[in-house]
Amino acid sequence: LAIQSHTSRFHHDCFRTLHYVFFSSKSNLEFLKKLETLNFDDTGVTPIKLFGRTINNTIIFEDMITIIKSSRKGEIIGVFLENENIKSIKTWEAALAENNIGRIDMSAAVAHIMHPKEDVELLKIKKACTIIGQMFNHHV
C-alpha cells in the first residue's frame, strides 16, 4: 500500500497537485472505492487512485510512478512497512529505486487518522456489554 505524502492545505494549487495512490488487495481496495469516485473540485478531497494487485504488476507500477512523479515533486511516498515481505512489494521497491523515489512509514499517521473511528466503535461495544450484563443480572 503506498500513499503519496507532503501537502499544504493552505495553498489550493499545491494541494490540488497531490495524489494518493493505493496498491493493495481487492478486499482492502473495496474499503476505499467510494473515495476514488469523489470529485476534487466539489469536495476538496485529494484525488485518489486505487490499483489492485495482479499477476504481473509491472504495468501498474509504471502507471503509479507516473502519477507519483506528477504529484508535487514526486520524490517521496508513504508506505506501510509491514507489507515489505510481499513479492510484489519487492518488485515495487525496485521500481521506486530506479526512479529515485524515497519512502517513509505512514503506519502511525494512518493509525492516528483511524483513531476516532476506533474510539466510537469501542464505546458502542462497551455500551452493548453493559446492557448484556444488566440483562444477565436482572434475569438470572
N, CA, C and O atoms as a DFTB+ gen file, in Angstrom:
560 C
 N C O
     1  1       0.857      -1.159       0.000
     2  2       0.000       0.000       0.000
     3  2       0.898       1.214       0.000
     4  3       1.806       1.311       0.826
     5  1       0.668       2.132      -0.899
     6  2       1.515       3.310      -0.993
     7  2       0.662       4.559      -0.990
     8  3      -0.404       4.592      -1.604
     9  1       1.124       5.576      -0.306
    10  2       0.404       6.830      -0.241
    11  2       1.384       7.951      -0.532
    12  3       2.429       8.039       0.113
    13  1       1.069       8.805      -1.486
    14  2       1.916       9.960      -1.750
    15  2       1.701      10.956      -0.623
    16  3       0.562      11.193      -0.220
    17  1       2.758      11.532      -0.115
    18  2       2.627      12.425       1.035
    19  2       3.137      13.821       0.728
    20  3       3.515      14.127      -0.403
    21  1       3.142      14.645       1.730
    22  2       3.603      16.028       1.732
    23  2       2.655      16.939       0.962
    24  3       2.579      16.888      -0.266
    25  1       1.935      17.773       1.707
    26  2       0.999      18.698       1.091
    27  2       0.850      19.949       1.941
    28  3       1.316      20.006       3.079
    29  1       0.205      20.928       1.381
    30  2      -0.118      22.147       2.101
    31  2      -1.591      22.437       1.879
    32  3      -1.991      22.778       0.765
    33  1      -2.398      22.312       2.907
    34  2      -3.831      22.566       2.767
    35  2      -4.110      24.059       2.574
    36  3      -5.205      24.426       2.148
    37  1      -3.160      24.905       2.873
    38  2      -3.376      26.333       2.781
    39  2      -3.151      26.871       1.375
    40  3      -3.597      27.976       1.066
    41  1      -2.496      26.147       0.549
    42  2      -2.256      26.569      -0.828
    43  2      -3.002      25.623      -1.746
    44  3      -2.549      24.507      -2.002
    45  1      -4.150      26.071      -2.244
    46  2      -5.033      25.214      -3.029
    47  2      -4.316      24.599      -4.228
    48  3      -4.524      23.424      -4.531
    49  1      -3.478      25.371      -4.912
    50  2      -2.785      24.838      -6.084
    51  2      -1.842      23.707      -5.705
    52  3      -1.764      22.701      -6.409
    53  1      -1.129      23.864      -4.598
    54  2      -0.226      22.795      -4.151
    55  2      -1.024      21.571      -3.732
    56  3      -0.655      20.438      -4.040
    57  1      -2.123      21.813      -3.026
    58  2      -2.944      20.707      -2.551
    59  2      -3.527      19.935      -3.721
    60  3      -3.645      18.710      -3.676
    61  1      -3.892      20.666      -4.772
    62  2      -4.510      20.040      -5.932
    63  2      -3.537      19.110      -6.651
    64  3      -3.972      18.135      -7.262
    65  1      -2.250      19.380      -6.597
    66  2      -1.292      18.550      -7.317
    67  2      -0.899      17.299      -6.544
    68  3      -0.148      16.469      -7.059
    69  1      -1.386      17.150      -5.332
    70  2      -1.093      15.965      -4.534
    71  2      -2.039      14.840      -4.935
    72  3      -3.205      15.089      -5.240
    73  1      -1.554      13.625      -4.937
    74  2      -2.378      12.452      -5.220
    75  2      -2.102      11.385      -4.172
    76  3      -0.982      11.242      -3.682
    77  1      -3.138      10.651      -3.846
    78  2      -2.963       9.459      -3.027
    79  2      -3.059       8.260      -3.958
    80  3      -4.016       8.137      -4.723
    81  1      -2.079       7.387      -3.895
    82  2      -2.037       6.198      -4.739
    83  2      -1.999       4.980      -3.824
    84  3      -1.093       4.842      -3.002
    85  1      -2.987       4.097      -3.970
    86  2      -3.051       2.895      -3.148
    87  2      -2.844       1.662      -4.017
    88  3      -3.456       1.526      -5.076
    89  1      -1.979       0.772      -3.561
    90  2      -1.742      -0.517      -4.216
    91  2      -1.992      -1.579      -3.171
    92  3      -1.250      -1.688      -2.195
    93  1      -3.039      -2.364      -3.373
    94  2      -3.409      -3.308      -2.325
    95  2      -4.245      -4.439      -2.898
    96  3      -4.512      -4.494      -4.099
    97  1      -4.649      -5.339      -2.016
    98  2      -5.518      -6.445      -2.413
    99  2      -6.928      -5.921      -2.668
   100  3      -7.283      -4.824      -2.239
   101  1      -7.714      -6.713      -3.364
   102  2      -9.072      -6.320      -3.722
   103  2      -9.917      -6.002      -2.491
   104  3     -10.685      -5.039      -2.501
   105  1      -9.785      -6.796      -1.436
   106  2     -10.594      -6.571      -0.234
   107  2     -10.278      -5.226       0.422
   108  3     -11.189      -4.542       0.888
   109  1      -9.017      -4.844       0.463
   110  2      -8.651      -3.546       1.033
   111  2      -9.123      -2.398       0.152
   112  3      -9.513      -1.349       0.665
   113  1      -9.093      -2.578      -1.157
   114  2      -9.500      -1.519      -2.072
   115  2     -11.003      -1.275      -2.027
   116  3     -11.446      -0.151      -2.263
   117  1     -11.793      -2.298      -1.730
   118  2     -13.244      -2.126      -1.616
   119  2     -13.574      -1.099      -0.536
   120  3     -14.526      -0.331      -0.674
   121  1     -12.794      -1.088       0.527
   122  2     -12.982      -0.146       1.624
   123  2     -12.787       1.304       1.156
   124  3     -13.437       2.213       1.672
   125  1     -11.896       1.520       0.183
   126  2     -11.551       2.867      -0.282
   127  2     -12.237       3.266      -1.586
   128  3     -12.079       4.402      -2.033
   129  1     -12.986       2.369      -2.198
   130  2     -13.540       2.593      -3.534
   131  2     -14.379       3.871      -3.636
   132  3     -14.293       4.574      -4.642
   133  1     -15.176       4.183      -2.632
   134  2     -16.014       5.382      -2.667
   135  2     -15.173       6.649      -2.742
   136  3     -15.581       7.629      -3.366
   137  1     -14.008       6.638      -2.114
   138  2     -13.142       7.816      -2.134
   139  2     -12.586       8.097      -3.522
   140  3     -12.349       9.253      -3.874
   141  1     -12.375       7.050      -4.313
   142  2     -11.802       7.230      -5.644
   143  2     -12.759       7.981      -6.569
   144  3     -12.315       8.680      -7.479
   145  1     -14.060       7.845      -6.345
   146  2     -15.039       8.457      -7.238
   147  2     -15.385       9.899      -6.863
   148  3     -16.123      10.558      -7.594
   149  1     -14.874      10.395      -5.752
   150  2     -15.153      11.777      -5.357
   151  2     -14.491      12.755      -6.317
   152  3     -13.379      12.521      -6.789
   153  1     -15.177      13.839      -6.598
   154  2     -14.644      14.874      -7.477
   155  2     -13.920      15.913      -6.630
   156  3     -14.516      16.491      -5.722
   157  1     -12.653      16.155      -6.910
   158  2     -11.852      17.084      -6.116
   159  2     -12.476      18.469      -6.088
   160  3     -12.524      19.098      -5.031
   161  1     -12.955      18.959      -7.227
   162  2     -13.494      20.313      -7.296
   163  2     -14.737      20.484      -6.425
   164  3     -14.976      21.568      -5.893
   165  1     -15.527      19.424      -6.277
   166  2     -16.746      19.501      -5.473
   167  2     -16.474      19.333      -3.983
   168  3     -17.136      19.958      -3.155
   169  1     -15.515      18.501      -3.643
   170  2     -15.316      18.123      -2.244
   171  2     -14.057      18.688      -1.605
   172  3     -13.983      18.791      -0.381
   173  1     -13.069      19.055      -2.409
   174  2     -11.792      19.497      -1.867
   175  2     -10.926      18.344      -1.402
   176  3      -9.849      18.559      -0.847
   177  1     -11.392      17.104      -1.627
   178  2     -10.643      15.918      -1.234
   179  2      -9.546      15.659      -2.252
   180  3      -9.763      15.786      -3.457
   181  1      -8.378      15.298      -1.767
   182  2      -7.246      14.992      -2.630
   183  2      -7.591      13.830      -3.556
   184  3      -8.185      12.851      -3.107
   185  1      -7.229      13.915      -4.849
   186  2      -7.515      12.813      -5.774
   187  2      -6.879      11.503      -5.319
   188  3      -5.734      11.477      -4.866
   189  1      -7.636      10.425      -5.448
   190  2      -7.181       9.099      -5.034
   191  2      -7.270       8.157      -6.222
   192  3      -8.267       8.145      -6.945
   193  1      -6.232       7.375      -6.416
   194  2      -6.216       6.361      -7.471
   195  2      -5.902       5.023      -6.824
   196  3      -4.913       4.892      -6.103
   197  1      -6.745       4.032      -7.082
   198  2      -6.590       2.705      -6.498
   199  2      -6.068       1.724      -7.544
   200  3      -6.543       1.702      -8.679
   201  1      -5.097       0.923      -7.153
   202  2      -4.545      -0.115      -8.019
   203  2      -4.585      -1.437      -7.265
   204  3      -4.093      -1.536      -6.141
   205  1      -5.173      -2.448      -7.889
   206  2      -5.229      -3.774      -7.283
   207  2      -4.074      -4.641      -7.738
   208  3      -3.543      -4.475      -8.835
   209  1      -3.694      -5.573      -6.873
   210  2      -2.612      -6.499      -7.212
   211  2      -3.060      -7.444      -8.322
   212  3      -4.207      -7.891      -8.353
   213  1      -2.136      -7.737      -9.228
   214  2      -2.382      -8.692     -10.305
   215  2      -1.192      -9.641     -10.387
   216  3      -0.245      -9.536      -9.607
   217  1      -1.250     -10.558     -11.329
   218  2      -0.134     -11.492     -11.502
   219  2       1.111     -10.748     -11.974
   220  3       2.207     -10.976     -11.461
   221  1       0.941      -9.855     -12.955
   222  2       2.064      -9.059     -13.456
   223  2       1.792      -7.597     -13.140
   224  3       0.952      -6.969     -13.785
   225  1       2.484      -7.054     -12.166
   226  2       2.232      -5.687     -11.704
   227  2       3.085      -4.632     -12.398
   228  3       2.980      -3.454     -12.057
   229  1       3.915      -5.006     -13.348
   230  2       4.852      -4.067     -13.963
   231  2       4.141      -2.879     -14.592
   232  3       4.566      -1.740     -14.396
   233  1       3.077      -3.113     -15.338
   234  2       2.339      -2.023     -15.989
   235  2       1.682      -1.136     -14.937
   236  3       1.681       0.088     -15.066
   237  1       1.127      -1.751     -13.903
   238  2       0.514      -0.981     -12.820
   239  2       1.561      -0.106     -12.147
   240  3       1.294       1.058     -11.851
   241  1       2.743      -0.647     -11.903
   242  2       3.808       0.131     -11.272
   243  2       4.197       1.323     -12.134
   244  3       4.459       2.402     -11.603
   245  1       4.240       1.156     -13.446
   246  2       4.562       2.267     -14.344
   247  2       3.513       3.366     -14.224
   248  3       3.858       4.546     -14.165
   249  1       2.225       2.988     -14.188
   250  2       1.151       3.969     -14.027
   251  2       1.246       4.673     -12.676
   252  3       1.058       5.886     -12.589
   253  1       1.536       3.914     -11.633
   254  2       1.654       4.501     -10.298
   255  2       2.814       5.494     -10.237
   256  3       2.676       6.573      -9.660
   257  1       3.932       5.143     -10.816
   258  2       5.100       6.030     -10.794
   259  2       4.822       7.292     -11.596
   260  3       5.270       8.373     -11.213
   261  1       4.095       7.180     -12.696
   262  2       3.717       8.359     -13.474
   263  2       2.879       9.308     -12.627
   264  3       3.112      10.517     -12.640
   265  1       1.911       8.776     -11.893
   266  2       1.071       9.604     -11.024
   267  2       1.907      10.222      -9.909
   268  3       1.757      11.406      -9.608
   269  1       2.774       9.444      -9.304
   270  2       3.611       9.953      -8.214
   271  2       4.527      11.061      -8.715
   272  3       4.685      12.079      -8.042
   273  1       5.128      10.880      -9.877
   274  2       6.025      11.902     -10.438
   275  2       5.272      13.193     -10.748
   276  3       5.851      14.276     -10.665
   277  1       3.978      13.095     -11.107
   278  2       3.197      14.291     -11.418
   279  2       2.641      14.955     -10.164
   280  3       2.110      16.063     -10.241
   281  1       2.753      14.304      -9.023
   282  2       2.216      14.802      -7.775
   283  2       3.286      15.567      -7.014
   284  3       4.226      14.983      -6.475
   285  1       3.127      16.875      -6.981
   286  2       4.119      17.742      -6.352
   287  2       5.493      17.441      -6.919
   288  3       5.667      17.473      -8.137
   289  1       6.463      17.153      -6.088
   290  2       7.809      16.875      -6.582
   291  2       7.987      15.408      -6.940
   292  3       8.928      15.060      -7.652
   293  1       7.111      14.551      -6.465
   294  2       7.189      13.128      -6.770
   295  2       8.451      12.467      -6.269
   296  3       8.986      11.571      -6.920
   297  1       8.937      12.905      -5.104
   298  2      10.201      12.384      -4.585
   299  2      10.036      11.407      -3.426
   300  3      10.915      10.580      -3.184
   301  1       8.909      11.496      -2.705
   302  2       8.732      10.680      -1.502
   303  2       7.317      10.109      -1.494
   304  3       6.356      10.793      -1.848
   305  1       7.204       8.851      -1.088
   306  2       5.891       8.252      -0.872
   307  2       5.846       7.688       0.536
   308  3       6.876       7.379       1.134
   309  1       4.646       7.561       1.045
   310  2       4.453       6.921       2.336
   311  2       4.076       5.470       2.115
   312  3       3.331       5.159       1.186
   313  1       4.574       4.587       2.943
   314  2       4.299       3.154       2.806
   315  2       3.987       2.551       4.169
   316  3       4.284       3.141       5.208
   317  1       3.385       1.366       4.146
   318  2       3.203       0.575       5.348
   319  2       4.301      -0.468       5.341
   320  3       4.279      -1.389       4.526
   321  1       5.257      -0.333       6.237
   322  2       6.438      -1.190       6.225
   323  2       6.137      -2.657       6.512
   324  3       6.932      -3.522       6.142
   325  1       5.015      -2.964       7.161
   326  2       4.716      -4.367       7.450
   327  2       4.422      -5.165       6.182
   328  3       4.382      -6.395       6.231
   329  1       4.214      -4.495       5.052
   330  2       3.926      -5.174       3.788
   331  2       5.177      -5.506       2.987
   332  3       5.060      -5.978       1.856
   333  1       6.358      -5.278       3.526
   334  2       7.587      -5.434       2.755
   335  2       7.886      -6.862       2.322
   336  3       8.647      -7.047       1.372
   337  1       7.339      -7.860       2.955
   338  2       7.659      -9.246       2.624
   339  2       6.895      -9.776       1.419
   340  3       7.195     -10.868       0.935
   341  1       5.930      -9.039       0.935
   342  2       5.144      -9.477      -0.213
   343  2       5.998      -9.366      -1.472
   344  3       6.685      -8.364      -1.672
   345  1       5.958     -10.389      -2.318
   346  2       6.794     -10.437      -3.518
   347  2       6.593      -9.200      -4.396
   348  3       7.568      -8.610      -4.863
   349  1       5.336      -8.803      -4.625
   350  2       5.076      -7.651      -5.490
   351  2       5.632      -6.369      -4.887
   352  3       5.984      -5.446      -5.622
   353  1       5.718      -6.297      -3.561
   354  2       6.276      -5.114      -2.921
   355  2       7.776      -5.029      -3.191
   356  3       8.309      -3.933      -3.362
   357  1       8.450      -6.149      -3.232
   358  2       9.878      -6.138      -3.557
   359  2      10.102      -5.625      -4.974
   360  3      11.049      -4.880      -5.223
   361  1       9.240      -6.018      -5.899
   362  2       9.309      -5.505      -7.269
   363  2       9.030      -4.006      -7.275
   364  3       9.677      -3.247      -7.996
   365  1       8.066      -3.593      -6.470
   366  2       7.722      -2.178      -6.339
   367  2       8.910      -1.382      -5.797
   368  3       9.205      -0.295      -6.293
   369  1       9.587      -1.916      -4.787
   370  2      10.763      -1.248      -4.221
   371  2      11.838      -1.050      -5.288
   372  3      12.494      -0.009      -5.323
   373  1      12.018      -2.031      -6.146
   374  2      13.000      -1.909      -7.230
   375  2      12.586      -0.804      -8.195
   376  3      13.435      -0.043      -8.661
   377  1      11.292      -0.706      -8.501
   378  2      10.802       0.349      -9.393
   379  2      10.993       1.724      -8.760
   380  3      11.332       2.683      -9.454
   381  1      10.776       1.830      -7.442
   382  2      10.990       3.106      -6.751
   383  2      12.457       3.511      -6.794
   384  3      12.779       4.666      -7.073
   385  1      13.340       2.567      -6.520
   386  2      14.777       2.857      -6.529
   387  2      15.227       3.301      -7.913
   388  3      16.052       4.206      -8.045
   389  1      14.690       2.668      -8.933
   390  2      15.044       3.013     -10.313
   391  2      14.634       4.440     -10.661
   392  3      15.283       5.089     -11.480
   393  1      13.555       4.933     -10.039
   394  2      13.045       6.277     -10.316
   395  2      13.411       7.290      -9.235
   396  3      12.865       8.394      -9.214
   397  1      14.325       6.928      -8.341
   398  2      14.798       7.825      -7.274
   399  2      13.661       8.372      -6.415
   400  3      13.621       9.565      -6.113
   401  1      12.747       7.502      -6.027
   402  2      11.633       7.892      -5.171
   403  2      11.883       7.308      -3.787
   404  3      12.043       6.097      -3.632
   405  1      11.916       8.183      -2.781
   406  2      12.130       7.744      -1.404
   407  2      10.828       7.299      -0.772
   408  3       9.765       7.399      -1.386
   409  1      10.909       6.803       0.467
   410  2       9.711       6.345       1.154
   411  2       9.815       6.614       2.644
   412  3      10.905       6.641       3.216
   413  1       8.646       6.814       3.264
   414  2       8.550       6.989       4.705
   415  2       7.425       6.085       5.216
   416  3       6.504       5.754       4.470
   417  1       7.502       5.691       6.482
   418  2       6.486       4.826       7.079
   419  2       5.258       5.660       7.452
   420  3       5.369       6.629       8.203
   421  1       4.093       5.284       6.929
   422  2       2.850       6.004       7.177
   423  2       1.958       5.312       8.206
   424  3       0.852       5.783       8.474
   425  1       2.413       4.219       8.779
   426  2       1.576       3.435       9.694
   427  2       1.039       4.278      10.848
   428  3      -0.151       4.221      11.156
   429  1       1.900       5.051      11.481
   430  2       1.483       5.855      12.636
   431  2       0.497       6.942      12.225
   432  3      -0.467       7.202      12.945
   433  1       0.723       7.580      11.079
   434  2      -0.171       8.644      10.616
   435  2      -1.562       8.100      10.313
   436  3      -2.561       8.716      10.685
   437  1      -1.637       6.966       9.649
   438  2      -2.935       6.372       9.327
   439  2      -3.624       5.882      10.598
   440  3      -4.841       6.015      10.728
   441  1      -2.875       5.327      11.522
   442  2      -3.456       4.902      12.802
   443  2      -4.046       6.101      13.533
   444  3      -5.104       5.991      14.154
   445  1      -3.372       7.240      13.463
   446  2      -3.869       8.459      14.101
   447  2      -5.179       8.910      13.451
   448  3      -6.094       9.347      14.149
   449  1      -5.276       8.810      12.131
   450  2      -6.494       9.197      11.416
   451  2      -7.646       8.258      11.778
   452  3      -8.783       8.699      11.945
   453  1      -7.348       6.969      11.897
   454  2      -8.378       5.973      12.182
   455  2      -8.778       5.943      13.658
   456  3      -9.798       5.343      14.000
   457  1      -8.012       6.567      14.526
   458  2      -8.242       6.524      15.970
   459  2      -9.659       6.941      16.370
   460  3     -10.290       6.216      17.139
   461  1     -10.195       8.076      15.888
   462  2     -11.545       8.460      16.317
   463  2     -12.587       7.399      15.982
   464  3     -13.496       7.152      16.776
   465  1     -12.466       6.775      14.823
   466  2     -13.401       5.720      14.436
   467  2     -13.327       4.572      15.433
   468  3     -14.360       4.042      15.843
   469  1     -12.152       4.195      15.815
   470  2     -11.989       3.089      16.746
   471  2     -12.562       3.438      18.117
   472  3     -13.139       2.577      18.781
   473  1     -12.410       4.693      18.551
   474  2     -12.969       5.100      19.836
   475  2     -14.486       4.966      19.841
   476  3     -15.065       4.496      20.820
   477  1     -15.132       5.376      18.755
   478  2     -16.587       5.276      18.656
   479  2     -17.015       3.809      18.692
   480  3     -17.973       3.453      19.378
   481  1     -16.307       2.969      17.955
   482  2     -16.637       1.544      17.950
   483  2     -16.453       0.929      19.333
   484  3     -17.280       0.129      19.770
   485  1     -15.375       1.297      20.027
   486  2     -15.146       0.773      21.374
   487  2     -16.241       1.217      22.338
   488  3     -16.674       0.437      23.186
   489  1     -16.687       2.454      22.214
   490  2     -17.758       2.958      23.070
   491  2     -19.044       2.156      22.849
   492  3     -19.739       1.816      23.807
   493  1     -19.355       1.857      21.591
   494  2     -20.547       1.058      21.292
   495  2     -20.426      -0.348      21.873
   496  3     -21.392      -0.887      22.413
   497  1     -19.260      -0.928      21.764
   498  2     -19.043      -2.268      22.321
   499  2     -19.201      -2.245      23.838
   500  3     -19.813      -3.146      24.412
   501  1     -18.650      -1.214      24.493
   502  2     -18.780      -1.100      25.951
   503  2     -20.241      -0.967      26.363
   504  3     -20.678      -1.584      27.334
   505  1     -21.003      -0.149      25.612
   506  2     -22.426       0.016      25.924
   507  2     -23.179      -1.297      25.740
   508  3     -24.022      -1.655      26.562
   509  1     -22.874      -2.011      24.665
   510  2     -23.534      -3.298      24.420
   511  2     -23.210      -4.285      25.534
   512  3     -24.090      -5.016      25.989
   513  1     -21.967      -4.313      25.971
   514  2     -21.569      -5.210      27.065
   515  2     -22.279      -4.848      28.363
   516  3     -22.688      -5.730      29.118
   517  1     -22.423      -3.558      28.622
   518  2     -23.119      -3.104      29.827
   519  2     -24.574      -3.556      29.797
   520  3     -25.096      -4.054      30.795
   521  1     -25.225      -3.383      28.652
   522  2     -26.634      -3.785      28.515
   523  2     -26.782      -5.292      28.701
   524  3     -27.683      -5.745      29.406
   525  1     -25.913      -6.056      28.081
   526  2     -25.965      -7.517      28.215
   527  2     -25.721      -7.923      29.666
   528  3     -26.386      -8.823      30.181
   529  1     -24.777      -7.267      30.321
   530  2     -24.503      -7.549      31.730
   531  2     -25.703      -7.248      32.609
   532  3     -26.023      -8.027      33.506
   533  1     -26.376      -6.120      32.361
   534  2     -27.561      -5.761      33.134
   535  2     -28.697      -6.755      32.905
   536  3     -29.397      -7.141      33.840
   537  1     -28.869      -7.166      31.637
   538  2     -29.908      -8.159      31.331
   539  2     -29.599      -9.480      32.031
   540  3     -30.494     -10.122      32.579
   541  1     -28.349      -9.876      32.011
   542  2     -27.943     -11.127      32.647
   543  2     -28.209     -11.069      34.154
   544  3     -28.740     -12.020      34.728
   545  1     -27.839      -9.955      34.796
   546  2     -28.053      -9.800      36.238
   547  2     -29.541      -9.757      36.584
   548  3     -29.954     -10.287      37.616
   549  1     -30.333      -9.135      35.737
   550  2     -31.762      -8.988      36.004
   551  2     -32.508     -10.309      35.849
   552  3     -33.424     -10.591      36.621
   553  1     -32.133     -11.115      34.874
   554  2     -32.865     -12.348      34.576
   555  2     -32.264     -13.591      35.221
   556  3     -32.871     -14.659      35.139
   557  1     -31.115     -13.501      35.848
   558  2     -30.505     -14.693      36.451
   559  2     -30.588     -14.654      37.947
   560  3     -30.124     -15.577      38.615
